[in-house]
Short mmCIF file of C-alpha atoms in Angstrom, two decimals:
data_model
loop_
_atom_site.label_atom_id
_atom_site.label_comp_id
_atom_site.label_asym_id
_atom_site.label_seq_id
_atom_site.Cartn_x
_atom_site.Cartn_y
_atom_site.Cartn_z
CA MET A 1 -0.43 0.23 0.25
CA ALA A 2 1.13 3.79 -1.04
CA GLU A 3 2.67 5.82 2.03
CA CYS A 4 0.08 8.57 2.63
CA ASN A 5 0.62 12.52 1.11
CA HIS A 6 -2.00 13.92 2.46
CA ASP A 7 -2.61 15.80 -0.57
CA CYS A 8 -6.70 14.22 -1.24
CA GLY A 9 -6.52 16.03 -4.22
CA SER A 10 -3.97 13.44 -6.13
CA CYS A 11 -5.67 10.07 -4.29
CA ASN A 12 -8.51 8.58 -5.42
CA LYS A 13 -9.38 6.51 -2.43
CA GLU A 14 -12.03 6.90 -0.58
CA ASP A 15 -11.45 5.80 2.80
CA CYS A 16 -8.50 6.17 3.87
CA GLY A 17 -10.66 7.91 7.61
CA ILE A 18 -8.33 11.42 6.18
CA ARG A 19 -9.98 13.32 3.26
CA LYS A 20 -10.88 16.15 4.00
CA ALA A 21 -14.62 17.80 3.26
CA PRO A 22 -14.79 19.60 -0.29
CA MET A 23 -15.22 23.48 0.09
CA ASN A 24 -18.39 25.17 -0.68
CA PRO A 25 -16.97 26.32 -4.24
CA LYS A 26 -18.16 29.49 -3.45
CA SER A 27 -16.21 29.84 -0.66
CA ASN A 28 -12.56 30.65 0.13
CA VAL A 29 -11.10 30.56 3.90
CA LYS A 30 -7.73 30.75 4.24
CA LYS A 31 -6.72 30.02 7.69
CA VAL A 32 -9.12 27.53 10.27
CA ILE A 33 -7.88 27.75 13.94
CA GLY A 34 -9.79 25.87 16.37
CA VAL A 35 -10.25 26.26 19.99
CA VAL A 36 -10.70 23.14 22.27
CA SER A 37 -11.01 22.29 25.87
CA GLY A 38 -10.95 18.87 27.54
CA LYS A 39 -13.61 19.74 29.04
CA GLY A 40 -17.05 21.78 28.50
CA GLY A 41 -17.13 24.82 31.42
CA VAL A 42 -13.71 26.75 31.24
CA GLY A 43 -14.58 28.97 28.69
CA LYS A 44 -14.29 27.75 25.37
CA SER A 45 -17.30 29.76 23.53
CA SER A 46 -16.29 32.94 25.51
CA VAL A 47 -12.62 33.05 24.24
CA THR A 48 -13.01 31.58 20.35
CA SER A 49 -16.15 34.12 20.28
CA MET A 50 -13.16 36.91 21.48
CA LEU A 51 -10.76 36.26 19.56
CA ALA A 52 -12.84 36.49 16.33
CA VAL A 53 -13.33 39.94 17.56
CA LEU A 54 -10.26 40.75 17.59
CA ALA A 55 -9.83 39.20 14.74
CA MET A 56 -12.13 41.88 13.41
CA ARG A 57 -10.75 44.09 14.85
CA MET A 58 -7.47 44.25 13.22
CA GLY A 59 -9.60 44.14 10.33
CA LYS A 60 -9.83 40.20 8.97
CA LYS A 61 -12.36 38.43 7.68
CA VAL A 62 -13.80 36.24 10.07
CA ALA A 63 -16.02 34.03 10.58
CA ILE A 64 -16.74 31.06 13.25
CA LEU A 65 -17.68 27.52 13.09
CA ASP A 66 -19.81 26.36 15.67
CA ALA A 67 -18.69 22.88 16.01
CA ASP A 68 -19.80 22.66 19.73
CA VAL A 69 -23.57 20.79 17.87
CA THR A 70 -25.13 19.29 21.66
CA GLY A 71 -24.13 23.05 23.37
CA PRO A 72 -23.59 25.73 21.37
CA SER A 73 -22.96 29.15 22.75
CA ILE A 74 -21.47 30.91 19.42
CA PRO A 75 -25.13 32.39 19.19
CA THR A 76 -26.15 33.80 22.72
CA ALA A 77 -22.20 35.44 22.34
CA PHE A 78 -23.27 37.51 19.74
CA GLY A 79 -27.06 37.78 20.93
CA LEU A 80 -27.90 35.89 17.82
CA THR A 81 -31.31 34.90 17.53
CA GLU A 82 -32.43 35.36 13.41
CA LYS A 83 -32.36 31.78 11.33
CA ALA A 84 -29.51 30.47 8.72
CA LEU A 85 -31.53 30.69 5.68
CA GLY A 86 -30.76 28.09 3.08
CA ASN A 87 -32.07 25.39 0.46
CA GLU A 88 -30.81 21.44 0.17
CA GLU A 89 -26.89 22.63 -1.15
CA GLU A 90 -26.71 25.74 0.50
CA ILE A 91 -26.59 28.17 3.93
CA MET A 92 -26.15 31.06 4.47
CA PRO A 93 -24.37 32.20 7.85
CA VAL A 94 -26.20 34.34 10.16
CA ILE A 95 -23.77 38.09 10.21
CA THR A 96 -22.73 39.50 13.67
CA LYS A 97 -22.95 43.39 14.18
CA THR A 98 -19.77 44.12 13.34
CA GLY A 99 -19.78 41.44 10.41
CA ILE A 100 -18.28 38.84 12.00
CA LYS A 101 -20.21 34.88 9.86
CA THR A 102 -21.11 32.15 11.62
CA ILE A 103 -22.86 28.94 11.77
CA SER A 104 -24.64 27.04 14.52
CA VAL A 105 -26.94 24.31 15.41
CA ASN A 106 -28.87 26.93 16.96
CA SER A 107 -29.03 28.53 13.75
CA LEU A 108 -31.11 26.11 11.79
CA LEU A 109 -33.28 25.11 15.30
CA GLU A 110 -36.15 26.42 15.83
CA ASP A 111 -36.33 26.53 19.19
CA GLU A 112 -32.70 26.53 20.34
CA THR A 113 -33.67 25.15 23.30
CA ASP A 114 -34.30 21.76 22.52
CA PRO A 115 -31.90 19.19 22.78
CA VAL A 116 -30.14 17.97 20.41
CA VAL A 117 -30.19 13.91 21.11
CA TRP A 118 -28.03 12.78 18.83
CA ARG A 119 -25.29 10.21 18.14
CA GLY A 120 -21.82 10.83 16.95
CA PRO A 121 -21.24 10.18 13.26
CA VAL A 122 -24.67 12.00 13.41
CA VAL A 123 -23.05 15.04 14.96
CA GLY A 124 -19.23 14.75 13.13
CA GLY A 125 -22.15 14.66 9.90
CA VAL A 126 -23.22 18.18 10.55
CA VAL A 127 -20.03 19.68 11.49
CA GLU A 128 -18.94 18.41 7.67
CA GLN A 129 -22.16 19.70 6.46
CA PHE A 130 -21.10 23.27 8.36
CA TRP A 131 -18.11 23.99 6.00
CA SER A 132 -19.01 22.03 2.36
CA ASN A 133 -22.88 23.63 2.49
CA VAL A 134 -22.42 26.96 4.19
CA VAL A 135 -21.32 29.45 1.53
CA TRP A 136 -18.33 31.83 4.13
CA GLU A 137 -17.10 33.86 0.37
CA ASP A 138 -13.98 34.91 1.31
CA ILE A 139 -12.81 34.35 5.66
CA ASP A 140 -9.86 35.23 6.67
CA VAL A 141 -9.20 33.89 9.48
CA MET A 142 -12.11 31.01 10.96
CA LEU A 143 -12.51 29.97 14.57
CA VAL A 144 -13.86 26.70 15.06
CA ASP A 145 -15.17 26.00 18.54
CA MET A 146 -14.94 22.69 19.04
CA PRO A 147 -16.25 20.41 21.59
CA PRO A 148 -15.55 19.80 24.75
CA GLY A 149 -13.21 16.19 24.96
CA THR A 150 -10.87 14.41 22.59
CA GLY A 151 -13.97 12.34 21.06
CA ASP A 152 -15.40 11.90 17.01
CA VAL A 153 -16.57 15.07 16.96
CA ALA A 154 -12.64 16.08 17.76
CA LEU A 155 -11.66 14.19 14.53
CA THR A 156 -13.64 14.57 12.51
CA VAL A 157 -12.85 18.55 12.79
CA TYR A 158 -9.02 17.31 12.51
CA GLN A 159 -9.25 15.21 9.88
CA SER A 160 -12.53 16.17 7.64
CA LEU A 161 -11.38 20.66 8.24
CA PRO A 162 -7.84 22.15 7.09
CA VAL A 163 -6.79 22.87 10.74
CA ASP A 164 -4.01 25.63 10.94
CA GLY A 165 -3.39 25.17 14.38
CA ILE A 166 -5.26 25.23 17.50
CA VAL A 167 -5.66 27.18 20.47
CA ILE A 168 -6.06 24.85 24.11
CA VAL A 169 -8.15 26.10 26.84
CA THR A 170 -8.28 25.25 30.17
CA SER A 171 -8.89 26.60 34.23
CA PRO A 172 -6.10 26.56 36.46
CA GLN A 173 -7.28 23.17 38.43
CA GLN A 174 -4.72 21.05 38.56
CA LEU A 175 -7.52 18.12 37.36
CA VAL A 176 -7.92 20.22 34.16
CA GLY A 177 -4.47 20.97 33.40
CA VAL A 178 -3.89 16.92 33.29
CA ILE A 179 -6.50 17.41 30.95
CA VAL A 180 -4.79 19.91 29.20
CA GLU A 181 -1.43 17.45 28.15
CA LYS A 182 -4.78 14.53 26.58
CA ALA A 183 -5.69 17.69 24.20
CA VAL A 184 -1.94 18.57 23.75
CA LYS A 185 -1.01 15.34 23.39
CA MET A 186 -4.20 14.37 20.47
CA ALA A 187 -2.93 17.82 18.70
CA LYS A 188 0.42 16.40 18.28
CA MET A 189 -0.65 12.67 17.39
CA LEU A 190 -2.68 14.41 14.36
CA ASP A 191 0.71 16.53 13.69
CA ILE A 192 -1.59 19.91 14.27
CA PRO A 193 0.11 22.65 15.92
CA VAL A 194 -0.55 23.89 19.31
CA LEU A 195 -0.96 27.77 18.59
CA GLY A 196 -1.65 29.18 22.24
CA ILE A 197 -2.80 28.21 26.19
CA VAL A 198 -5.24 30.01 27.16
CA GLU A 199 -6.28 30.11 30.85
CA ASN A 200 -9.71 31.32 31.87
CA MET A 201 -10.90 32.26 35.77
CA SER A 202 -6.66 32.42 36.11
CA TYR A 203 -7.65 34.88 38.93
CA PHE A 204 -9.70 38.24 40.81
CA LYS A 205 -8.39 41.93 41.23
CA CYS A 206 -9.69 43.46 43.92
CA ASP A 207 -11.00 46.93 42.65
CA GLU A 208 -10.43 47.92 45.89
CA CYS A 209 -6.32 46.57 46.67
CA GLY A 210 -5.91 46.21 43.06
CA LYS A 211 -4.61 42.67 44.69
CA GLU A 212 -4.40 39.65 42.29
CA HIS A 213 -6.99 36.56 44.31
CA LYS A 214 -5.36 33.10 42.92
CA ILE A 215 -8.83 31.62 43.41
CA PHE A 216 -8.46 28.19 42.24
CA GLY A 217 -4.90 28.11 43.63
CA ASP A 218 -1.82 28.98 41.87
CA SER A 219 -1.94 28.48 37.91
CA HIS A 220 0.55 25.93 35.72
CA ILE A 221 -0.67 26.52 32.48
CA GLU A 222 3.25 28.05 31.62
CA GLU A 223 4.96 24.06 32.75
CA ILE A 224 2.50 22.13 30.34
CA ALA A 225 3.23 24.75 27.41
CA SER A 226 7.06 24.58 28.09
CA ARG A 227 7.04 21.00 28.20
CA TYR A 228 5.39 20.74 25.57
CA GLY A 229 6.83 23.72 23.57
CA VAL A 230 4.21 26.19 22.92
CA ASP A 231 5.07 29.63 23.23
CA LYS A 232 2.05 31.96 23.81
CA VAL A 233 0.09 31.87 26.98
CA ALA A 234 -2.24 33.38 27.95
CA LYS A 235 -4.31 34.05 30.96
CA ILE A 236 -8.21 35.65 31.66
CA PRO A 237 -9.01 37.29 34.89
CA MET A 238 -12.36 36.01 36.56
CA ASP A 239 -14.20 39.45 35.19
CA PRO A 240 -17.76 39.70 36.53
CA MET A 241 -18.27 42.83 33.48
CA LEU A 242 -17.08 39.88 30.94
CA ALA A 243 -19.42 37.15 31.68
CA ALA A 244 -21.75 39.74 31.18
CA ARG A 245 -21.63 40.58 27.86
CA CYS A 246 -21.51 36.66 26.94
CA ASP A 247 -24.25 36.80 28.66
CA SER A 248 -26.36 39.23 27.20
CA GLY A 249 -24.83 38.88 23.57
CA LEU A 250 -22.62 41.70 23.82
CA ILE A 251 -19.17 40.18 23.65
CA GLU A 252 -18.44 42.27 20.50
CA PHE A 253 -18.31 45.38 22.33
CA PHE A 254 -15.85 43.57 25.83
CA GLU A 255 -12.79 45.35 27.01
CA GLY A 256 -9.09 43.65 28.21
CA ASP A 257 -6.11 42.74 26.50
CA PHE A 258 -5.24 39.31 28.03
CA LEU A 259 -5.64 37.88 24.53
CA ASP A 260 -3.85 40.53 22.60
CA GLU A 261 -0.53 39.02 21.93
CA LEU A 262 -2.10 35.33 21.10
CA ALA A 263 -3.93 37.09 18.64
CA LYS A 264 -1.67 38.76 16.72
CA GLU A 265 0.61 35.95 17.00
CA ILE A 266 -2.07 33.69 15.91
CA LEU A 267 -4.21 35.67 13.61
#
């Protein structure tokens, strides 16, 4: 059997397991960055949203593909209530206030509170359709909000989409640090570069004394990043205003420079 050169365009195999999903002919996406986490509840969707907003502020044409099909959060963060329109072959993305193009399963459901009770292969097929059927047009950078963990959908994204690299989101707890290492190792197994690690809820800064309080204990993120050769680390404080922006659909107007250096590097 011939060795795979990862060039699907020159290959006639249909079942090799790494064939990339075809892009919509009306789309041209230059860079794809996945945002992942080893477990849920660490703020992955918030980080995805903020990186997209920062890219937009840098003058990029930006899109978000919400691959967290069973737990979609992107429409809520951007205050999107409009439904995606389309037909059997094409889907039009829903556009945010500042022009970020998005697609999410909540943009297709009649009632966004309806649960998505689908098995892994079906969810994976939806992610591929989001890539292939949505008319993205010209996009400089697409952020893919991945589901937590290292399961079926994460594997589908890595193998079906031309992912240029990933950003891993975590929180300071030691247990989460172990899970971060699993996410890093999965990416390396699939030859996906880890562009940076974001530690969310890293500390709380007191308004009165200005002191930083580490609510979840000391951070170990630099140690993990150094161990795996990841150069870029960002830390996001616990900020009630930031949480309020997400909950009220106003993430496009967030303030803070905690992700600026990471965004400049990867975007």
